[in-house]
Short mmCIF file of C-alpha atoms and ligand atoms in Angstrom, two decimals:
data_model
loop_
_atom_site.label_atom_id
_atom_site.label_comp_id
_atom_site.label_asym_id
_atom_site.label_seq_id
_atom_site.Cartn_x
_atom_site.Cartn_y
_atom_site.Cartn_z
CA MET A 1 160.34 135.37 92.90
CA LEU A 2 162.22 138.39 93.92
CA PRO A 3 165.16 137.65 95.62
CA PHE A 4 164.35 139.89 99.00
CA LYS A 5 161.16 140.54 100.83
CA LEU A 6 158.72 143.70 100.27
CA ILE A 7 157.26 144.60 103.57
CA TYR A 8 154.05 145.77 103.27
CA SER A 9 150.56 146.25 105.13
CA ASP A 10 146.81 147.50 104.15
CA ASP A 11 147.13 149.47 107.42
CA TYR A 12 149.80 151.85 105.56
CA PHE A 13 147.00 153.66 104.34
CA LEU A 14 147.08 157.20 106.04
CA PRO A 15 143.76 158.47 107.16
CA ILE A 16 144.25 162.23 106.57
CA GLY A 17 141.47 162.67 104.02
CA ALA A 18 141.50 164.95 101.04
CA HIS A 19 145.04 166.01 100.72
CA VAL A 20 148.39 166.50 98.74
CA PHE A 21 150.02 163.31 100.15
CA PRO A 22 148.61 160.35 98.05
CA ALA A 23 147.58 158.28 101.23
CA GLU A 24 146.71 155.32 98.81
CA LYS A 25 149.88 155.29 96.94
CA TYR A 26 150.94 152.27 99.21
CA ARG A 27 148.55 150.00 98.11
CA ARG A 28 148.36 150.98 94.61
CA VAL A 29 152.27 150.00 94.52
CA HIS A 30 151.36 146.77 96.26
CA ASP A 31 148.74 146.08 93.41
CA ARG A 32 150.72 147.28 90.50
CA LEU A 33 153.62 144.99 91.52
CA ILE A 34 151.39 142.24 91.64
CA ALA A 35 149.44 143.00 88.23
CA THR A 36 152.58 143.69 86.52
CA GLN A 37 154.02 140.40 87.69
CA LEU A 38 157.10 142.26 88.96
CA ALA A 39 156.61 140.04 92.35
CA GLU A 40 154.01 137.80 93.76
CA THR A 41 152.23 137.41 97.28
CA ALA A 42 155.16 135.48 98.74
CA ASP A 43 157.09 138.04 98.10
CA PHE A 44 155.53 140.28 100.85
CA VAL A 45 155.60 140.39 103.92
CA THR A 46 153.56 141.71 106.66
CA PRO A 47 155.02 143.83 109.85
CA GLN A 48 153.86 143.91 113.22
CA PRO A 49 153.84 147.47 114.56
CA ALA A 50 157.06 149.01 116.64
CA SER A 51 156.35 148.62 119.88
CA ASP A 52 156.25 151.92 122.31
CA GLN A 53 159.91 150.91 123.36
CA ASP A 54 161.37 151.21 120.12
CA VAL A 55 159.69 154.73 119.01
CA LEU A 56 161.14 155.67 122.66
CA LEU A 57 164.67 154.70 120.91
CA VAL A 58 164.45 157.98 119.01
CA HIS A 59 161.18 159.90 120.44
CA LYS A 60 160.71 161.86 123.46
CA PRO A 61 158.61 160.16 126.05
CA GLU A 62 156.29 163.67 126.16
CA TYR A 63 156.05 163.62 122.83
CA VAL A 64 155.04 160.12 122.57
CA ARG A 65 152.55 160.26 125.13
CA LYS A 66 150.91 163.22 123.53
CA LEU A 67 150.10 161.18 120.57
CA LYS A 68 149.13 158.30 122.48
CA THR A 69 146.99 160.46 124.41
CA GLY A 70 145.50 162.23 121.91
CA THR A 71 146.67 165.65 123.74
CA LEU A 72 148.72 167.47 120.53
CA SER A 73 148.56 171.42 121.02
CA PRO A 74 146.33 172.92 118.24
CA SER A 75 149.83 174.40 116.83
CA GLU A 76 151.90 171.15 117.47
CA GLU A 77 149.09 169.35 115.09
CA MET A 78 149.33 171.89 112.62
CA GLN A 79 152.94 171.46 112.38
CA MET A 80 152.34 168.24 111.32
CA GLU A 81 150.18 168.95 108.67
CA ILE A 82 147.96 165.63 108.69
CA PRO A 83 144.90 165.72 110.80
CA TYR A 84 145.33 163.64 114.32
CA SER A 85 143.54 160.60 115.09
CA PRO A 86 144.63 157.36 117.21
CA GLU A 87 143.96 155.37 113.24
CA LEU A 88 146.99 157.70 112.35
CA VAL A 89 149.12 157.12 115.00
CA ARG A 90 148.34 153.25 114.73
CA ALA A 91 149.61 153.36 110.46
CA PHE A 92 152.84 155.71 111.89
CA TRP A 93 153.62 152.57 114.57
CA LEU A 94 153.24 150.04 111.64
CA ALA A 95 155.46 152.02 109.40
CA ALA A 96 158.03 152.49 111.97
CA GLY A 97 157.59 148.43 112.51
CA GLY A 98 158.13 147.80 108.53
CA SER A 99 161.08 149.54 108.64
CA ILE A 100 162.17 147.75 111.69
CA LEU A 101 161.60 144.20 109.50
CA ALA A 102 163.09 146.08 106.70
CA ALA A 103 166.49 146.57 108.11
CA GLN A 104 166.34 142.89 109.65
CA HIS A 105 165.75 141.91 106.30
CA ALA A 106 168.08 143.96 104.57
CA LEU A 107 171.12 142.50 106.91
CA LYS A 108 169.70 139.39 105.97
CA ASP A 109 169.32 139.28 102.41
CA GLY A 110 171.30 142.21 101.23
CA ILE A 111 168.36 144.19 100.58
CA GLY A 112 165.29 144.61 102.51
CA PHE A 113 162.06 147.03 101.20
CA ASN A 114 159.64 148.76 103.13
CA ILE A 115 156.68 150.01 100.50
CA GLY A 116 155.81 152.60 102.67
CA GLY A 117 157.60 154.75 105.73
CA GLY A 118 160.68 157.24 105.01
CA PHE A 119 159.27 159.73 107.24
CA HIS A 120 162.25 161.78 107.89
CA HIS A 121 160.82 165.32 109.15
CA ALA A 122 159.77 163.33 112.18
CA PHE A 123 161.97 165.04 115.22
CA PRO A 124 162.38 163.35 118.78
CA ASP A 125 159.73 165.65 120.35
CA HIS A 126 157.38 166.90 117.34
CA GLY A 127 156.34 165.89 114.29
CA GLU A 128 156.32 168.32 110.60
CA GLY A 129 155.89 167.57 107.05
CA PHE A 130 153.32 164.93 106.88
CA CYS A 131 155.86 162.92 109.19
CA MET A 132 155.07 162.01 112.92
CA VAL A 133 157.42 158.67 113.94
CA HIS A 134 160.98 158.64 112.41
CA ASP A 135 161.11 155.09 111.10
CA VAL A 136 164.45 155.09 109.40
CA ALA A 137 166.03 156.48 112.67
CA VAL A 138 163.58 153.65 115.07
CA ALA A 139 164.88 150.77 112.23
CA ILE A 140 168.52 152.02 113.09
CA ARG A 141 168.39 152.68 116.63
CA ARG A 142 166.61 149.29 117.16
CA MET A 143 168.80 147.54 114.78
CA GLN A 144 171.69 149.09 116.84
CA ARG A 145 170.21 147.92 120.00
CA ASP A 146 170.28 144.70 119.28
CA ASP A 147 173.99 144.42 117.96
CA LYS A 148 172.97 144.00 114.66
CA ILE A 149 174.94 146.73 113.63
CA ARG A 150 177.22 149.53 114.81
CA THR A 151 176.64 152.16 112.13
CA ALA A 152 174.75 153.17 109.59
CA MET A 153 174.72 156.02 106.55
CA THR A 154 171.30 157.46 105.60
CA VAL A 155 171.03 158.52 102.02
CA ASP A 156 168.11 160.70 101.32
CA CYS A 157 166.86 161.10 98.10
CA ASP A 158 163.83 163.18 98.85
CA VAL A 159 163.40 166.44 97.24
CA HIS A 160 162.61 168.12 100.43
CA GLN A 161 165.97 167.72 103.23
CA GLY A 162 165.88 164.98 105.96
CA ASN A 163 165.78 167.82 108.54
CA GLY A 164 164.40 164.90 110.99
CA THR A 165 167.04 162.87 110.62
CA ALA A 166 169.86 165.50 110.73
CA ALA A 167 168.84 166.92 113.99
CA ILE A 168 168.47 163.00 115.60
CA PHE A 169 171.90 162.12 114.96
CA ALA A 170 173.17 165.06 115.11
CA GLY A 171 173.54 164.52 119.08
CA THR A 172 175.48 161.18 118.59
CA ARG A 173 178.41 163.14 116.53
CA VAL A 174 181.42 162.56 118.04
CA PRO A 175 182.94 166.15 118.69
CA THR A 176 186.63 165.05 118.81
CA GLN A 177 186.31 163.98 115.11
CA PRO A 178 188.20 166.66 112.84
CA LEU A 179 186.20 168.42 110.42
CA PRO A 180 186.27 167.55 106.82
CA SER A 181 187.41 170.85 105.10
CA THR A 182 187.13 169.40 101.38
CA SER A 183 184.86 172.01 99.73
CA ALA A 184 182.59 170.91 96.68
CA SER A 185 185.04 172.14 93.95
CA SER A 186 188.30 170.23 95.16
CA LEU A 187 186.22 167.35 95.23
CA GLY A 188 185.66 167.76 91.20
CA SER A 189 181.89 168.56 91.86
CA PRO A 190 180.00 168.07 88.89
CA SER A 191 180.30 171.22 86.52
CA GLY A 192 176.63 171.96 86.29
CA PRO A 193 174.51 174.56 87.71
CA GLY A 194 175.45 175.62 91.33
CA GLY A 195 174.61 172.87 94.06
CA LYS A 196 176.78 172.82 97.03
CA MET A 197 177.90 170.55 99.37
CA ARG A 198 178.72 170.70 102.60
CA HIS A 199 179.95 168.77 105.47
CA ALA A 200 180.03 168.16 109.33
CA HIS A 201 180.86 165.56 111.38
CA ALA A 202 179.34 162.16 111.70
CA GLY A 203 178.85 159.47 114.50
CA ASP A 204 177.47 156.27 114.41
CA VAL A 205 175.25 157.19 112.07
CA PHE A 206 176.60 159.29 108.76
CA THR A 207 173.77 161.37 107.10
CA ILE A 208 173.30 162.09 103.54
CA SER A 209 170.28 164.48 102.08
CA LEU A 210 170.54 165.37 98.51
CA HIS A 211 167.44 167.93 97.90
CA GLN A 212 166.43 171.26 96.49
CA HIS A 213 167.94 174.34 98.39
CA ASN A 214 164.74 176.77 97.73
CA ASN A 215 162.02 174.17 99.50
CA TYR A 216 161.03 173.05 102.53
CA PRO A 217 162.01 172.60 105.29
CA ALA A 218 163.19 176.90 105.76
CA TRP A 219 165.57 175.30 108.83
CA LYS A 220 168.12 172.77 107.55
CA PRO A 221 169.91 171.20 110.25
CA HIS A 222 172.97 169.99 109.15
CA SER A 223 173.28 166.52 108.00
CA SER A 224 177.18 165.24 107.58
CA ILE A 225 176.53 165.93 103.69
CA ASP A 226 174.04 168.07 102.44
CA VAL A 227 173.70 168.47 99.03
CA ASP A 228 171.68 171.92 98.34
CA LEU A 229 170.71 171.53 94.62
CA PRO A 230 169.57 174.16 92.54
CA ASP A 231 165.57 174.35 91.00
CA GLY A 232 165.34 172.75 87.72
CA ILE A 233 168.47 170.34 88.28
CA GLU A 234 168.09 167.85 85.49
CA ASP A 235 168.73 163.64 85.34
CA ASP A 236 172.54 164.32 84.49
CA ASP A 237 173.57 166.92 87.00
CA TYR A 238 171.63 165.28 90.15
CA LEU A 239 173.24 161.86 89.62
CA ALA A 240 176.80 163.37 88.98
CA TRP A 241 175.76 165.21 92.43
CA LEU A 242 174.60 161.95 94.05
CA ASP A 243 177.45 159.45 92.66
CA ASN A 244 180.14 162.74 94.42
CA ALA A 245 178.16 162.93 97.53
CA LEU A 246 178.02 158.35 98.19
CA SER A 247 181.92 158.57 96.98
CA SER A 248 182.80 161.34 99.56
CA GLY A 249 180.31 159.94 102.25
CA LEU A 250 182.14 156.42 101.88
CA ARG A 251 185.41 157.45 102.06
CA GLN A 252 184.78 159.06 105.19
CA PHE A 253 182.71 156.38 106.86
CA GLU A 254 182.00 152.95 107.20
CA PRO A 255 178.57 151.66 107.40
CA ASP A 256 177.00 148.42 108.42
CA LEU A 257 173.52 149.38 106.70
CA ILE A 258 172.75 152.05 104.42
CA CYS A 259 169.32 153.32 104.81
CA TYR A 260 168.04 154.48 101.18
CA ILE A 261 164.93 157.26 101.42
CA ALA A 262 163.89 157.24 97.89
CA GLY A 263 161.49 159.68 97.70
CA ALA A 264 159.47 160.48 94.38
CA ASP A 265 159.40 164.12 94.57
CA PRO A 266 162.47 164.95 92.79
CA TYR A 267 160.30 164.31 89.51
CA GLN A 268 159.84 167.24 87.04
CA GLU A 269 155.92 166.70 87.27
CA ASP A 270 155.76 166.93 91.51
CA GLN A 271 153.69 169.55 93.12
CA LEU A 272 155.61 170.05 95.93
CA GLY A 273 159.16 169.95 94.26
CA GLY A 274 161.19 172.25 92.17
CA LEU A 275 163.73 169.82 90.37
CA LYS A 276 163.38 168.19 86.58
CA LEU A 277 164.34 164.96 87.12
CA THR A 278 162.66 162.28 84.68
CA ILE A 279 161.02 158.83 85.53
CA GLY A 280 164.12 157.37 83.69
CA GLY A 281 166.41 159.54 85.85
CA LEU A 282 164.77 158.54 89.18
CA LYS A 283 165.43 154.39 87.98
CA LYS A 284 168.88 155.49 87.34
CA ARG A 285 169.24 157.19 90.91
CA ASP A 286 168.12 153.99 92.61
CA GLU A 287 170.34 151.81 90.26
CA LEU A 288 173.24 153.95 91.41
CA VAL A 289 172.51 153.90 95.11
CA PHE A 290 171.92 149.99 94.96
CA ARG A 291 175.24 149.51 92.48
CA VAL A 292 177.25 151.44 94.89
CA ALA A 293 175.94 149.96 97.89
CA LYS A 294 176.43 146.33 96.27
CA ALA A 295 179.72 146.73 95.16
CA ARG A 296 180.23 147.44 98.41
CA GLN A 297 178.63 144.89 100.21
CA ILE A 298 176.86 146.73 102.10
CA PRO A 299 173.02 145.90 103.15
CA VAL A 300 170.29 148.45 101.47
CA MET A 301 167.03 148.99 103.57
CA VAL A 302 164.77 151.39 101.55
CA THR A 303 162.00 153.14 102.34
CA TYR A 304 159.46 155.47 100.22
CA ALA A 305 158.85 158.61 101.60
CA GLY A 306 157.62 161.74 99.40
CA GLY A 307 155.76 161.33 95.98
CA TYR A 308 153.20 164.21 94.87
CA ALA A 309 152.93 163.89 91.15
CA ARG A 310 150.03 165.99 89.46
CA ASN A 311 149.26 162.09 88.42
CA VAL A 312 149.40 159.69 91.69
CA ASP A 313 150.04 156.77 88.76
CA ASP A 314 153.45 158.84 87.99
CA THR A 315 154.14 158.33 91.73
CA VAL A 316 152.99 154.75 91.71
CA THR A 317 155.59 154.02 88.57
CA ILE A 318 158.47 155.62 90.37
CA HIS A 319 158.30 153.68 93.68
CA CYS A 320 157.85 150.45 91.59
CA ASN A 321 160.77 151.46 89.30
CA THR A 322 162.85 151.48 92.65
CA VAL A 323 162.04 147.57 93.20
CA VAL A 324 162.42 146.72 89.40
CA ALA A 325 166.01 148.60 89.82
CA ALA A 326 166.90 146.46 92.86
CA LYS A 327 165.99 143.40 90.92
CA GLU A 328 168.03 144.06 88.48
CA VAL A 329 171.17 145.73 90.28
CA MET A 330 171.32 143.11 93.19
ZN1 LIG B 1 159.64 165.08 100.35
#
């Protein structure tokens, strides 16, 4: 039995037909965790869909109405890059409910895992990049509304920048706070090939995104810390940048909850990524996040985000390893 809960439903499956996004990965992660005896049935908790009221904590009423009534324009649907259906709407509401439940478990057990979610490209008024509803933001706003947390930090390690996250939480930044002028070099940044760390203001949610610079999204709204990584970066340099971003973030900000977005797409065999991390390196990445959180006794909520390995089995392995890393560290 695991010392934390895994939030999962078979209905996480996204009905999007033949697509680069492997919609079956959630079920495959669930099945692999059981088959390898990393988890047992009792470790899993089934979520309920988020309420419309929860989704409206982040998303604009007009956008929610379009989703519920199937009235997105063709260009809005195209921007989402997944085919609209009422079933798809239900799957995203369920993923958001799963992240709310994972956050609640994180606050109770120190860690809570959503075997799904991490839809970090969803904006308040539109979806894009395979993301319709920003489940992580919904969970944060719900925990704040319930007075369970005051502050949160997102640690986004998907290969694509967390543009939705940055946009959603930018509006709540405290404008009177001084802009940290610390440059990457004076932070003692990794000596590897030229990554760049950018800082901005932070309000009640501090956003960190570590991503490939030359990749989607073209327009990258500022996170509190953006680490723009060069193409082809390997394990050691990546881990050094992550370590640096985490220490820098936690020097500036004390979160009541860390939301770790554990994308599997920095992997060297990923079809939509251009970094060169190994499966072992990605597990070390997970361990680093969990170790840092544990040392500071900050609860962690985990979501999965992207993963487009040529062989879906690799994506499943990377996602399962995040559970292994949590078990080992926590
Ligand atoms: Zn991604």
